[in-house]
Short mmCIF file of C-alpha atoms in Angstrom, two decimals:
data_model
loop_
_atom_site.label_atom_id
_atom_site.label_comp_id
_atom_site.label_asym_id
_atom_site.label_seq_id
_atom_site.Cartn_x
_atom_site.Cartn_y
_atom_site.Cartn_z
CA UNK A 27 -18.47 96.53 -6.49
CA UNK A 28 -19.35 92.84 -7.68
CA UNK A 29 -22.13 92.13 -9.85
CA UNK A 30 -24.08 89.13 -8.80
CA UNK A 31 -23.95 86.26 -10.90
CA UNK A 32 -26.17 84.14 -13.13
CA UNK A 33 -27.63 82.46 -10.13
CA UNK A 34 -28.14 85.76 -7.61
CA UNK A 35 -24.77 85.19 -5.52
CA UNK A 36 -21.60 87.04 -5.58
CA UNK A 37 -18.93 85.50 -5.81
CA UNK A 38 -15.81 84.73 -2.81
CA UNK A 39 -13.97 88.36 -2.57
CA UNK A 40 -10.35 87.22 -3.30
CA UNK A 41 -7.24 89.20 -3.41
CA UNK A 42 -6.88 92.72 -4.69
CA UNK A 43 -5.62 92.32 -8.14
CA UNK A 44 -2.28 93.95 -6.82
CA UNK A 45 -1.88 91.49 -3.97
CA UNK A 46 1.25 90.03 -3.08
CA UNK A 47 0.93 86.14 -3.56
CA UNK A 48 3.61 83.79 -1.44
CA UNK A 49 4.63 80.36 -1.93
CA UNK A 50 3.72 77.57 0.59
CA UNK A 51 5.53 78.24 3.93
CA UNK A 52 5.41 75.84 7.23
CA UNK A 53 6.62 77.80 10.26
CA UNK A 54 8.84 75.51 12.95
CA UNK A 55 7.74 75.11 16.32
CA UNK A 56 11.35 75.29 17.66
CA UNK A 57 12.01 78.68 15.69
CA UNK A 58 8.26 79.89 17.41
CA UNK A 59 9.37 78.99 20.58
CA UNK A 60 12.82 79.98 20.46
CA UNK A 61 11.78 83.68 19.29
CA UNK A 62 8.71 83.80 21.65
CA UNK A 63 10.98 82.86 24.60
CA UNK A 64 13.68 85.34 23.64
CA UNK A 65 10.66 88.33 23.86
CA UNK A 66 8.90 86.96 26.66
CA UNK A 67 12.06 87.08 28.70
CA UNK A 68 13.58 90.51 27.06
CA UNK A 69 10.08 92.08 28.38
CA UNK A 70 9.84 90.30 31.58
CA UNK A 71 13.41 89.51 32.87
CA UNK A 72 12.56 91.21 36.22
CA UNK A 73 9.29 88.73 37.38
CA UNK A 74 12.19 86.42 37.82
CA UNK A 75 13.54 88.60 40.85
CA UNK A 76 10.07 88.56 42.91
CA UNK A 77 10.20 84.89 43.49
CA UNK A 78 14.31 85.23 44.46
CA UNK A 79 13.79 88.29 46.73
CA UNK A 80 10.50 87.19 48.86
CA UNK A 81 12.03 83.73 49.71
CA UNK A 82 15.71 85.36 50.38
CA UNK A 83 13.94 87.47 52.90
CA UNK A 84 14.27 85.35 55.69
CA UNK A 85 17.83 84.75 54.98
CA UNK A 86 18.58 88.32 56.22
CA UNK A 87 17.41 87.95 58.95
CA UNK A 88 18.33 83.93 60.11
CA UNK A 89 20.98 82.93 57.33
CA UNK A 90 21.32 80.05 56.19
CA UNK A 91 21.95 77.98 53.25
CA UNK A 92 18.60 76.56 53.07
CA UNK A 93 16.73 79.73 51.78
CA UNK A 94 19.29 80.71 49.85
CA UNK A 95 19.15 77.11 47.90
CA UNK A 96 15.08 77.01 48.66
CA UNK A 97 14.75 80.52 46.70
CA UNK A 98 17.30 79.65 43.82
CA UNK A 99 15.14 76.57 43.50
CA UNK A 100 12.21 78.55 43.72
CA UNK A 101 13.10 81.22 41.04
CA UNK A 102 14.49 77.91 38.47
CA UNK A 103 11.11 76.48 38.87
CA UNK A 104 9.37 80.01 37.94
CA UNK A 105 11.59 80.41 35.20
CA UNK A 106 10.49 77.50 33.74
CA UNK A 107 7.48 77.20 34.30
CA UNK A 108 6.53 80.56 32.38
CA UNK A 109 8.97 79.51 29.82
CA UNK A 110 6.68 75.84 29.29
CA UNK A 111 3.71 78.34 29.21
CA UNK A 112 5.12 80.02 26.11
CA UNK A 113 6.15 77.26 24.64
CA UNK A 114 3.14 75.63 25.47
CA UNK A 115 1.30 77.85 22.52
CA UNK A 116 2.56 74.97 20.06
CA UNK A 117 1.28 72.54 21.47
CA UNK A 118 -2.56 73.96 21.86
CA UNK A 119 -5.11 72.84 19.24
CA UNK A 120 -6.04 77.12 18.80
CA UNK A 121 -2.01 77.58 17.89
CA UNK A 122 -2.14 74.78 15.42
CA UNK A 123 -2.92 77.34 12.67
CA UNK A 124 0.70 78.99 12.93
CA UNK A 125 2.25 75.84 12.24
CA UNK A 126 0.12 75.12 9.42
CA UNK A 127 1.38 74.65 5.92
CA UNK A 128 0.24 78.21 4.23
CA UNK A 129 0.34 80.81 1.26
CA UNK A 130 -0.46 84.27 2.19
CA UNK A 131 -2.20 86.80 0.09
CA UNK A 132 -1.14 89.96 1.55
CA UNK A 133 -2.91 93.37 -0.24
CA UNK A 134 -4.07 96.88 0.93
CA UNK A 135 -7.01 95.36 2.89
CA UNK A 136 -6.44 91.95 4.59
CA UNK A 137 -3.99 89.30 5.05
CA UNK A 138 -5.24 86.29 3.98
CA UNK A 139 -3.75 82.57 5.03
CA UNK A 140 -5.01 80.31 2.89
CA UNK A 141 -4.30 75.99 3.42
CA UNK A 142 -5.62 75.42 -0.92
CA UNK A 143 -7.51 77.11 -3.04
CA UNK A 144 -11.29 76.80 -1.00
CA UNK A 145 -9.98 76.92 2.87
CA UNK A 146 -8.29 79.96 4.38
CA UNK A 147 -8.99 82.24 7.34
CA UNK A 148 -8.64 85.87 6.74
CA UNK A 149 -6.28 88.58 9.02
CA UNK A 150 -7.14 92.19 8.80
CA UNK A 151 -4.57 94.80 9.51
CA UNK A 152 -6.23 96.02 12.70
CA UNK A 153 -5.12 93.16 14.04
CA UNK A 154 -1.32 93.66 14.08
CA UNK A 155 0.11 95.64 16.73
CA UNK A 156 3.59 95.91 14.76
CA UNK A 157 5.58 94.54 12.55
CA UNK A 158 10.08 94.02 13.31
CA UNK A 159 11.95 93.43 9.69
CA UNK A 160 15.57 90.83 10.81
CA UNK A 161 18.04 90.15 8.55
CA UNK A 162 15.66 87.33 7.13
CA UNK A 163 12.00 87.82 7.78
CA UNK A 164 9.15 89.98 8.83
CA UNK A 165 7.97 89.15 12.35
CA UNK A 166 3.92 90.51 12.26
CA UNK A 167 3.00 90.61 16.11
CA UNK A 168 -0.45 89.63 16.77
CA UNK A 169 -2.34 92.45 19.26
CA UNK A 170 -3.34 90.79 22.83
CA UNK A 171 -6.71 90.05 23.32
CA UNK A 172 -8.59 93.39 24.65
CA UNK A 173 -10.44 93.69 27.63
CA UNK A 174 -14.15 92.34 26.86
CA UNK A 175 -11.94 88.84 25.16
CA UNK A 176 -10.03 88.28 28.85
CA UNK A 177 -11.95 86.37 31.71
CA UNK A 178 -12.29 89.00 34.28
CA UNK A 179 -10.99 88.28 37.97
CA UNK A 180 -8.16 86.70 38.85
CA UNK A 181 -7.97 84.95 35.71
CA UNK A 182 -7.97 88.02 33.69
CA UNK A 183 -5.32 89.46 35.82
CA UNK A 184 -2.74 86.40 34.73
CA UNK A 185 -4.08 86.58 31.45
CA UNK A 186 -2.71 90.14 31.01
CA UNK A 187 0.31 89.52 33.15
CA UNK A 188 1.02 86.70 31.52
CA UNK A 189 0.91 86.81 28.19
CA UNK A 190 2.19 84.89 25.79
CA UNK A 191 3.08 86.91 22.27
CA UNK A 192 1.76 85.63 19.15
CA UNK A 193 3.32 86.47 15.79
CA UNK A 194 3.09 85.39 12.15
CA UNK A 195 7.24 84.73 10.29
CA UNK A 196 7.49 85.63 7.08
CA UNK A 197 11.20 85.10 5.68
CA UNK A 198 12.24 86.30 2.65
CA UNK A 199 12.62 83.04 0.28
CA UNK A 200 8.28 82.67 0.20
CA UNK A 201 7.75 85.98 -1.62
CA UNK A 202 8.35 85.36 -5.50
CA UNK A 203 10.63 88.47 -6.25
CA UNK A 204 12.59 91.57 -4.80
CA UNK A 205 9.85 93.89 -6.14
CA UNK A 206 7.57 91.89 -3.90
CA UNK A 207 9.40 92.46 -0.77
CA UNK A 208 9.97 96.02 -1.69
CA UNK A 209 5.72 96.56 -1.94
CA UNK A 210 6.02 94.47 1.31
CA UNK A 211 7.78 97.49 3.08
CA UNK A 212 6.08 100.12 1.16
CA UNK A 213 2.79 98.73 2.83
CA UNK A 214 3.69 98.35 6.36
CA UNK A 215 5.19 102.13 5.98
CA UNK A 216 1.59 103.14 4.88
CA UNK A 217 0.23 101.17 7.88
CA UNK A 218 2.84 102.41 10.27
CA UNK A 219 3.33 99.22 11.36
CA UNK A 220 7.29 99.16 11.03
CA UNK A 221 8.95 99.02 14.56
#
């Protein structure tokens, strides 16, 4: 426990003295988006067939080339639009703290971004759903919002449906050593956070 100090107030809790300390990392929007995408679509491939089969339902039973063209159109369209609503994450003013220039204090308790030395924003681990180690980087995947933090109505049903997944890349080259990485894995094993 801290001891106050001369003047009555504790001081800022920091970092656990065996905290893993980064170096200053930027994330790109493109990379974001490109990985985002890629899950979004690996997840929900099949919303693009609901679009393609309603409108191709009158082709069966009047064909023509119009519906066909009207529901390829129609699916496109969908498609993209859900892919500019992912993407649309970097261009929010609530997303701007991913693409913030950061060093992360990562410990036992809490991750903690900070911008310098006074401004940062703290991440606990109850806040991760899981964690996916690439070749290069860990991926920490933010949890959705839960039920009480989405509108309710209709609005809360395409806020569930459509989601948009948050995450937090951390490659390799910002932690100072191997030894760093290697506590790195040893923690997310204790958290069971590894996918």
């Amino acid at each position: 426990m801290q001891q106050p100090n001369q003047r009555g107030f504790r001081a800022p809790q920091g970092p656990a003295p065996g905290a893993i300390r980064t170096k200053k990392y930027q994330m790109d929007k493109d990379l974001f988006t490109r990985i985002a995408v890629t899950q979004v679509w690996k997840k929900e491939w099949w919303y693009a067939l609901i679009p393609l089969t309603i409108f191709m339902l009158p082709a069966l039973f009047s064909f023509s080339w119009w519906w066909v063209a009207v529901a390829i159109i129609i699916t496109i369209l969908f498609i993209l639009v859900r892919s500019a609503q992912v993407m649309g994450i970097t261009r929010i003013e609530q997303g701007n703290v991913l693409f913030e220039k950061l060093n992360y204090d990562i410990d036992n308790r809490q991750i903690l971004m900070k911008r310098n030395e006074r401004e940062g924003m703290t991440m606990t681990w109850d806040m991760i759903k899981k964690v996916q180690r690439s070749d290069d980087a860990y991926m920490l995947w933010l949890k959705p919002p839960t039920g009480t933090q989405v509108p309710t109505g209709w609005k809360g049903w395409l806020a569930r449906t459509f989601e948009v997944p948050v995450f937090i890349y951390l490659p390799y080259r910002i932690f100072n050593s191997q030894n760093d990485i290697k506590l790195m894995d040893s923690l997310l094993r204790r958290k069971n956070l590894t996918a």
